[in-house]
């Protein structure tokens, strides 16, 4: 904790968070007005539409409100709407508002989107429907809380300006904001903060969905996000929601400890796959259905789509690497990657952006070209406000939105060369060449003999791990390779190696994922400084330390 600058915190509060650390939802600007209107509509029998985003955060946020309203008003007409990623694009759109209104919706509640929807909000007002926006993304202005703000009936956002309220935590995800609204709907409906057991249990169960959104959207795991993750993750495996249980089974996580890695690499990608290669309404249906058979069919289809997504991602990544290097976008004088291609699937380019950021450590934007339009996503590096940089280069753009670390955008394909130069110029202005080098941070130097199950267990208590609270990393200095490393796995692309030092002459086994080039280097007798993540594996009740090898430096 001292190495991470946390020494001044109350250790018990940090290591053992409590639900009482969650902030009162009434502190969220706009939430009281939003909850009052939703309840008034529910009591009057007015149809309510929940308008969600197509990613895992948006789908879980949608499910949170749907399940809450169904619990409070079992006969209420609650509808869901998720835009098609390719046909409609991100966020609220006026056509969807018009359709929902013509179908009878009197209240539309957006989740995980809407804060930049100036035009659609105006269309909603003109059509006579009350639009309630719940979101956490950056508004259109240069500053994160600088507006302009849509003219909606109510805006629920951690950073929206308010005369008397200022929410103490600005980094909620969409599901987190929806959870706060759900909480307030329950207390306002019953008229008491001491909820009956059924509603109290519902809010506890909904933490599982909320933690999925927190991890999937990569928001900082601090303050109440840490509390949500700590209490929500253990509830995923035992959730009473049949769709979540089916997703766990389809991800081969039955009986396993579901941590942030399991969510980030197995559960969330399946939820996202429907929005990338199909329609995210399937993911929403999965999380809201009470039909076990239907839930299992959807979960299996999401798994199939996720496998297809992985193959598509691999192909696009190879092509993007080749083009980025050929076009000089990996050099120090062009400090961003901006590419568009007709071969690329718009629903997958965002993931490939993340891979390129990891590889080249520079902001990356990839777009798919179809029917004369370029449509895609961007990912950033820490310290580079991607949304702000896109704003500065937005002249050629039709639409854009997002936040510091991720964004979506659209523009005419013919204006791509103009946008490329504008954005790269902005990246060159904001980033120095020395910032383009990836850095590996670690918490402490250690010796192999110190990595006992008890010591590693203590370190794991710093979890849940994620953004701004990464997994513990240690450096084992001058370790010796005890025997030649081996490639393992069905595709022989993971490395297994045994390292030893003076404190553990017998050595310890390490695994390094996706590292086919590493095994030939790690021959018996070679000495290395090893960057490792301590982990514990439990088999038949016996705990052993099985660290992950992240990187090595040859001595």
XYZ file of C-alpha atoms in Angstrom:
555
model
C 0.000 0.000 0.000
C 2.895 2.349 0.758
C 4.419 1.690 -2.682
C 1.095 2.716 -4.244
C 0.718 5.885 -2.216
C -2.021 4.395 -0.060
C -0.181 4.437 3.262
C -2.256 7.355 4.539
C -5.535 5.478 4.079
C -7.288 3.502 6.761
C -6.021 0.020 5.894
C -9.092 -1.746 7.210
C -11.412 0.474 5.158
C -9.387 -0.171 2.009
C -8.797 -3.893 2.485
C -12.279 -4.611 3.847
C -14.701 -2.211 2.132
C -18.307 -2.068 3.280
C -21.540 -1.352 1.435
C -22.042 1.606 3.748
C -19.226 3.300 1.815
C -21.528 3.675 -1.212
C -22.614 7.293 -1.583
C -26.235 8.286 -1.109
C -27.875 8.246 -4.568
C -29.787 11.437 -3.752
C -26.483 13.286 -4.056
C -26.441 12.610 -7.802
C -27.591 15.752 -9.629
C -30.865 15.175 -11.459
C -31.581 11.814 -9.852
C -34.443 12.930 -7.606
C -36.300 14.524 -10.513
C -35.684 11.457 -12.677
C -36.882 8.982 -10.035
C -39.991 11.031 -9.305
C -40.988 11.123 -13.001
C -40.376 7.420 -13.516
C -42.468 6.494 -10.495
C -45.244 8.854 -11.549
C -45.292 7.192 -14.968
C -45.309 3.734 -13.399
C -48.214 4.545 -11.089
C -50.154 5.982 -14.050
C -49.441 2.922 -16.193
C -47.498 4.937 -18.775
C -45.152 2.807 -20.911
C -41.468 3.377 -20.091
C -38.636 2.681 -22.544
C -35.067 2.011 -21.389
C -32.683 3.086 -24.156
C -29.291 1.435 -23.665
C -25.889 1.357 -25.296
C -24.737 -1.776 -27.130
C -21.698 -2.589 -24.999
C -21.512 -4.637 -21.791
C -21.825 -1.531 -19.614
C -24.934 -0.382 -21.474
C -26.522 -3.839 -21.476
C -26.010 -4.348 -17.744
C -27.297 -0.826 -17.041
C -30.425 -1.570 -19.072
C -30.995 -4.828 -17.216
C -30.588 -3.133 -13.830
C -33.435 -0.694 -14.499
C -35.659 -3.277 -16.186
C -35.347 -5.697 -13.280
C -35.943 -2.951 -10.724
C -39.084 -1.640 -12.420
C -40.435 -5.169 -12.877
C -39.896 -5.862 -9.189
C -41.661 -2.645 -8.147
C -44.437 -2.799 -10.763
C -44.924 -6.371 -12.072
C -47.556 -5.391 -14.657
C -45.797 -2.245 -15.925
C -45.066 -1.962 -19.648
C -41.242 -1.662 -19.605
C -39.598 -1.757 -23.020
C -35.957 -1.801 -24.061
C -34.222 -0.324 -27.065
C -30.611 -0.778 -28.093
C -29.382 0.829 -31.333
C -27.670 -1.314 -33.932
C -23.957 -0.509 -33.839
C -23.511 -0.385 -37.616
C -26.924 0.800 -38.811
C -27.581 3.463 -36.153
C -24.290 4.116 -34.410
C -23.665 5.062 -30.813
C -26.141 6.785 -28.553
C -29.566 8.337 -28.850
C -30.883 9.084 -32.316
C -33.942 11.060 -33.361
C -35.388 8.255 -35.503
C -35.413 5.852 -32.570
C -36.956 8.518 -30.330
C -39.722 9.011 -32.893
C -40.378 5.264 -33.150
C -40.523 4.772 -29.389
C -42.864 7.747 -29.069
C -45.169 6.548 -31.845
C -45.284 3.127 -30.153
C -46.680 4.757 -27.015
C -43.704 5.385 -24.734
C -44.311 8.403 -22.505
C -40.963 8.292 -20.712
C -37.608 7.321 -22.263
C -34.675 6.659 -19.948
C -31.238 6.482 -21.546
C -28.487 4.489 -19.848
C -24.776 4.788 -20.619
C -25.463 7.286 -23.395
C -27.217 10.540 -24.231
C -25.028 13.248 -22.763
C -24.058 14.531 -26.240
C -27.522 14.017 -27.750
C -28.454 17.679 -28.245
C -30.596 17.046 -31.341
C -32.370 13.875 -30.144
C -33.197 15.553 -26.823
C -34.783 18.410 -28.723
C -36.728 15.908 -30.846
C -37.971 14.161 -27.704
C -39.198 17.435 -26.216
C -40.967 18.408 -29.427
C -42.686 15.007 -29.622
C -44.030 15.340 -26.080
C -42.096 12.469 -24.523
C -40.102 13.029 -21.319
C -36.466 12.080 -21.875
C -34.366 11.206 -18.852
C -30.647 10.897 -19.586
C -28.392 8.815 -17.342
C -24.791 8.755 -18.493
C -21.165 9.070 -17.417
C -19.404 10.039 -20.662
C -17.908 13.437 -21.444
C -20.257 16.139 -22.761
C -19.520 18.026 -25.952
C -17.422 20.762 -24.365
C -13.644 20.848 -24.093
C -13.629 20.180 -20.365
C -15.064 16.961 -18.884
C -17.856 18.898 -17.129
C -18.099 21.844 -19.494
C -21.321 21.120 -21.421
C -23.294 22.010 -23.451
C -25.965 19.797 -21.921
C -28.997 18.354 -23.744
C -32.380 19.881 -22.937
C -33.842 16.757 -21.334
C -36.492 16.375 -18.639
C -33.705 15.282 -16.293
C -29.997 14.543 -16.602
C -28.419 12.122 -14.131
C -24.644 12.393 -14.449
C -21.866 12.441 -11.818
C -20.397 15.631 -13.286
C -23.439 17.651 -14.309
C -23.416 21.170 -12.784
C -25.954 21.775 -10.009
C -26.730 24.682 -7.727
C -26.454 22.715 -4.480
C -25.343 19.159 -5.274
C -21.913 17.917 -6.240
C -21.451 14.168 -6.408
C -18.343 13.076 -4.471
C -17.200 10.496 -7.049
C -16.973 11.283 -10.762
C -15.880 7.918 -12.173
C -19.058 5.823 -12.109
C -19.764 3.755 -15.215
C -23.162 3.601 -16.925
C -24.229 0.598 -14.852
C -23.126 2.408 -11.699
C -25.329 5.409 -12.504
C -28.246 3.091 -13.328
C -27.735 1.253 -10.038
C -27.962 4.525 -8.112
C -31.224 5.322 -9.886
C -32.553 1.830 -9.168
C -31.648 2.229 -5.479
C -33.474 5.555 -5.255
C -36.518 4.180 -7.089
C -36.795 1.526 -4.373
C -36.476 3.928 -1.442
C -38.715 6.580 -2.985
C -41.374 3.998 -3.873
C -41.458 2.533 -0.353
C -40.917 5.832 1.416
C -38.137 4.485 3.600
C -34.398 3.827 3.452
C -34.978 0.581 5.372
C -36.211 -1.510 2.505
C -38.208 -4.715 2.837
C -36.142 -7.886 2.468
C -37.198 -8.563 -1.126
C -36.039 -5.180 -2.411
C -32.918 -5.221 -0.259
C -31.994 -8.611 -1.717
C -32.730 -7.353 -5.225
C -30.292 -4.461 -4.816
C -27.666 -6.873 -3.487
C -28.221 -9.193 -6.474
C -28.021 -6.250 -8.883
C -24.464 -5.589 -7.680
C -23.434 -8.592 -9.796
C -24.657 -6.847 -12.966
C -23.191 -3.532 -11.810
C -19.761 -5.063 -11.195
C -19.855 -6.502 -14.715
C -20.344 -2.979 -16.065
C -17.620 -1.564 -13.808
C -15.024 -4.087 -15.000
C -16.089 -4.158 -18.646
C -15.978 -0.358 -18.975
C -12.518 -0.167 -17.346
C -13.410 2.660 -14.968
C -11.007 3.334 -12.065
C -11.347 0.699 -9.344
C -11.372 3.140 -6.473
C -13.925 4.693 -4.140
C -17.353 3.151 -4.669
C -16.336 1.337 -7.861
C -14.059 -0.728 -5.628
C -16.949 -1.412 -3.253
C -19.243 -2.441 -6.121
C -16.618 -4.777 -7.570
C -15.724 -6.292 -4.200
C -19.341 -7.151 -3.373
C -20.644 -7.750 -6.886
C -18.023 -10.113 -8.316
C -18.603 -12.937 -5.790
C -22.341 -12.788 -6.546
C -21.981 -13.423 -10.264
C -21.494 -17.187 -9.885
C -24.496 -17.548 -7.545
C -26.784 -15.007 -9.209
C -30.527 -15.788 -9.226
C -30.735 -14.207 -12.694
C -30.900 -17.177 -15.053
C -29.223 -15.291 -17.893
C -26.172 -14.464 -15.827
C -25.946 -18.083 -14.695
C -26.174 -19.261 -18.308
C -23.415 -16.817 -19.292
C -21.190 -18.227 -16.528
C -21.779 -21.800 -17.751
C -21.217 -20.913 -21.405
C -17.924 -19.261 -20.391
C -16.764 -22.473 -18.622
C -16.616 -20.662 -15.297
C -18.829 -23.048 -13.321
C -17.353 -23.528 -9.884
C -14.509 -21.059 -10.481
C -13.654 -17.904 -8.606
C -14.952 -15.089 -10.788
C -12.543 -12.184 -10.544
C -11.867 -9.141 -12.705
C -9.854 -11.251 -15.180
C -12.739 -13.677 -15.636
C -15.086 -10.761 -16.329
C -12.666 -8.906 -18.585
C -11.565 -11.867 -20.690
C -14.518 -14.270 -20.645
C -17.847 -12.792 -19.568
C -17.714 -9.225 -20.925
C -16.385 -10.232 -24.383
C -19.404 -12.495 -24.848
C -21.817 -9.703 -23.926
C -19.968 -7.340 -26.249
C -19.887 -9.854 -29.099
C -23.607 -9.482 -29.799
C -23.250 -5.734 -30.243
C -20.164 -6.155 -32.426
C -21.265 -8.902 -34.808
C -25.025 -9.055 -34.281
C -27.500 -6.991 -32.270
C -27.017 -6.211 -28.584
C -30.720 -6.742 -27.869
C -29.782 -10.418 -27.433
C -27.401 -9.522 -24.598
C -30.119 -7.396 -22.970
C -32.621 -10.238 -23.333
C -30.107 -12.627 -21.762
C -29.784 -10.426 -18.668
C -33.528 -9.772 -18.330
C -35.162 -13.108 -19.231
C -36.490 -15.512 -16.607
C -36.598 -18.448 -19.059
C -33.605 -20.764 -18.377
C -33.818 -22.518 -21.754
C -33.938 -19.243 -23.676
C -31.064 -17.895 -21.578
C -28.869 -20.892 -22.404
C -29.580 -20.605 -26.131
C -28.603 -16.930 -26.102
C -25.458 -17.588 -24.049
C -24.358 -20.282 -26.494
C -24.980 -17.961 -29.442
C -22.961 -15.202 -27.775
C -20.114 -17.692 -27.332
C -20.255 -18.553 -31.034
C -20.232 -14.858 -31.954
C -17.317 -14.251 -29.607
C -15.274 -16.982 -31.296
C -16.033 -15.381 -34.664
C -15.053 -11.997 -33.253
C -11.688 -13.329 -32.108
C -10.836 -14.608 -35.572
C -11.949 -11.346 -37.181
C -9.884 -9.420 -34.640
C -6.763 -11.474 -35.420
C -7.084 -10.770 -39.142
C -7.658 -7.020 -38.718
C -4.752 -6.752 -36.274
C -2.320 -8.271 -38.769
C -3.481 -5.887 -41.491
C -3.400 -2.839 -39.203
C 0.144 -3.590 -37.999
C 1.348 -3.871 -41.578
C -0.306 -0.609 -42.634
C 0.684 1.382 -39.540
C 4.338 0.509 -39.989
C 4.273 1.015 -43.773
C 2.664 4.461 -43.421
C 5.111 5.667 -40.774
C 2.570 5.874 -37.949
C 4.833 3.981 -35.545
C 7.664 6.502 -35.807
C 8.484 9.243 -33.248
C 7.401 12.047 -35.604
C 3.853 10.652 -36.092
C 2.622 9.947 -32.581
C -0.755 8.412 -33.315
C -2.181 5.673 -35.506
C -5.216 6.610 -37.618
C -6.289 4.109 -40.275
C -9.422 3.229 -42.229
C -10.098 0.205 -44.422
C -13.030 -1.256 -46.333
C -12.075 -4.777 -45.209
C -12.505 -4.057 -41.504
C -15.578 -4.777 -39.411
C -16.695 -1.647 -37.584
C -17.816 -3.690 -34.585
C -14.339 -5.122 -33.981
C -11.960 -2.239 -34.715
C -12.198 -0.901 -31.152
C -10.668 -4.080 -29.732
C -7.886 -3.965 -32.316
C -7.212 -0.366 -31.267
C -6.466 -1.647 -27.765
C -4.030 -4.223 -29.144
C -2.188 -1.559 -31.119
C -2.045 0.744 -28.097
C -0.444 -2.094 -26.131
C 2.058 -2.720 -28.926
C 3.018 0.841 -29.900
C 1.929 2.862 -26.842
C 0.251 5.674 -28.749
C -3.379 6.754 -29.268
C -5.016 4.728 -32.017
C -8.116 5.226 -34.157
C -9.325 2.550 -36.573
C -12.330 2.927 -38.862
C -14.298 0.783 -41.262
C -15.284 2.264 -44.638
C -18.707 1.430 -46.064
C -20.917 3.325 -48.522
C -18.613 6.332 -48.530
C -18.549 6.656 -44.747
C -15.790 5.879 -42.243
C -17.069 4.673 -38.879
C -14.991 3.380 -35.984
C -13.393 3.732 -32.576
C -10.338 5.005 -30.787
C -8.371 4.055 -27.691
C -5.857 6.133 -25.779
C -2.868 5.960 -23.461
C -2.871 7.279 -19.911
C -2.458 11.049 -19.832
C -3.816 11.645 -23.349
C -7.417 12.911 -23.417
C -8.690 11.171 -26.545
C -12.077 12.885 -26.531
C -10.430 16.282 -26.170
C -7.962 15.593 -29.002
C -10.736 14.412 -31.322
C -12.667 17.572 -30.469
C -9.709 19.676 -31.643
C -9.581 17.709 -34.909
C -13.353 17.388 -35.362
C -13.739 19.584 -38.442
C -14.159 16.663 -40.863
C -16.303 14.593 -38.474
C -20.032 13.944 -38.729
C -20.392 12.733 -35.142
C -18.172 11.701 -32.247
C -18.403 10.962 -28.543
C -16.675 9.221 -25.677
C -14.283 10.022 -22.860
C -10.594 10.378 -22.067
C -9.630 6.787 -22.869
C -12.101 5.667 -25.557
C -14.244 7.263 -28.237
C -16.361 6.570 -31.292
C -16.533 8.698 -34.442
C -17.905 8.929 -37.966
C -16.940 10.975 -41.026
C -17.137 10.963 -44.840
C -14.481 8.601 -46.212
C -13.252 11.284 -48.600
C -12.243 13.439 -45.631
C -10.101 10.759 -43.976
C -6.751 12.229 -45.163
C -7.709 15.587 -43.646
C -8.708 14.042 -40.328
C -5.579 11.877 -40.197
C -3.310 14.904 -40.427
C -5.366 16.982 -37.986
C -5.424 14.267 -35.346
C -1.774 13.297 -35.705
C -0.816 16.964 -35.429
C -2.805 17.150 -32.203
C -1.113 13.992 -30.891
C 2.303 15.403 -31.813
C 1.459 18.570 -29.899
C 0.274 16.745 -26.780
C 2.769 13.848 -26.628
C 6.557 13.989 -26.420
C 8.534 11.238 -28.204
C 9.738 9.811 -24.897
C 6.096 9.226 -23.899
C 5.705 6.700 -26.731
C 7.689 4.051 -24.872
C 5.694 1.493 -22.932
C 6.591 1.369 -19.255
C 6.359 -1.600 -16.916
C 5.620 -0.590 -13.346
C 6.201 -2.823 -10.333
C 5.444 -2.596 -6.632
C 8.500 -4.167 -5.046
C 11.598 -6.305 -5.490
C 11.167 -9.822 -4.078
C 12.911 -13.166 -3.766
C 11.325 -16.453 -4.765
C 11.493 -17.782 -1.214
C 9.264 -14.934 -0.070
C 6.400 -15.987 -2.342
C 4.590 -18.232 0.117
C 0.846 -18.851 -0.207
C 0.275 -16.695 2.917
C 2.333 -13.767 1.590
C 0.719 -13.920 -1.849
C -2.709 -14.149 -0.218
C -1.965 -10.930 1.645
C -1.017 -9.206 -1.605
C -4.184 -10.421 -3.331
C -6.207 -8.668 -0.619
C -5.422 -5.446 -2.482
C -7.927 -6.571 -5.142
C -10.234 -6.360 -6.975
C -7.669 -5.332 -9.555
C -8.210 -3.118 -12.558
C -7.649 0.421 -13.758
C -5.822 2.565 -11.160
C -5.505 -0.510 -8.931
C -3.485 -2.934 -11.074
C -2.490 -6.442 -10.089
C 0.556 -6.619 -7.835
C 3.774 -6.828 -9.829
C 7.112 -7.894 -8.390
C 10.616 -8.050 -9.800
C 12.686 -11.162 -9.073
C 16.254 -10.014 -9.605
C 18.905 -12.231 -11.206
C 16.812 -15.403 -11.272
C 18.277 -18.396 -13.074
C 16.433 -20.513 -15.640
C 16.451 -23.989 -14.040
C 15.559 -25.879 -17.244
C 14.793 -25.006 -20.839
C 11.463 -23.237 -21.254
C 8.668 -25.081 -23.067
C 5.848 -23.942 -25.314
C 2.454 -25.224 -24.151
C -1.174 -24.866 -25.138
C -3.174 -26.165 -28.091
C -1.434 -23.666 -30.365
C 1.935 -23.858 -28.576
C 1.891 -20.114 -27.941
C 2.313 -19.983 -24.134
C 5.638 -20.350 -22.331
C 6.245 -22.387 -19.187
C 9.570 -21.955 -17.420
C 11.080 -22.829 -14.038
C 13.127 -20.115 -12.300
C 15.249 -20.408 -9.167
C 17.325 -18.196 -6.920
C 19.369 -18.573 -3.735
C 16.252 -18.451 -1.536
C 14.504 -21.255 -3.455
C 17.115 -23.553 -5.061
C 14.439 -25.985 -6.232
C 12.779 -23.228 -8.188
C 9.208 -22.249 -9.048
C 7.187 -22.661 -12.250
C 6.004 -19.595 -14.169
C 3.589 -19.199 -17.072
C 3.811 -16.451 -19.686
C 0.757 -16.125 -21.920
C 0.911 -15.433 -25.660
C 4.704 -15.578 -25.773
C 5.914 -17.937 -28.544
C 9.078 -15.868 -29.056
C 10.132 -16.093 -25.412
C 10.737 -19.825 -24.994
C 13.813 -20.025 -27.279
C 15.480 -17.283 -25.216
C 14.967 -18.905 -21.814
C 17.542 -21.715 -21.906
C 18.930 -23.454 -18.849
C 21.475 -21.330 -16.985
C 20.342 -17.979 -18.418
C 19.905 -15.284 -15.772
C 17.068 -12.762 -15.919
C 15.298 -10.058 -13.984
C 11.730 -11.335 -14.038
C 8.617 -9.155 -13.826
C 5.913 -11.342 -12.295
C 2.338 -11.246 -11.017
C 1.934 -13.430 -7.910
C -1.051 -15.778 -8.060
C -2.409 -18.729 -6.112
C -3.873 -21.904 -7.586
C -6.010 -24.197 -5.437
C -6.347 -27.857 -6.354
C -8.166 -30.341 -4.074
C -7.916 -27.869 -1.227
C -4.155 -27.409 -1.538
C -2.929 -23.891 -2.381
C 0.212 -23.402 -4.445
C 1.838 -20.270 -5.750
C 1.770 -20.125 -9.560
C 3.007 -16.681 -10.646
C 2.460 -15.221 -14.087
C 5.586 -14.138 -15.934
C 4.945 -10.753 -17.547
C 8.368 -9.831 -18.943
C 12.068 -10.566 -18.566
C 15.281 -8.621 -18.879
C 18.300 -10.728 -19.815
C 21.309 -10.266 -17.548
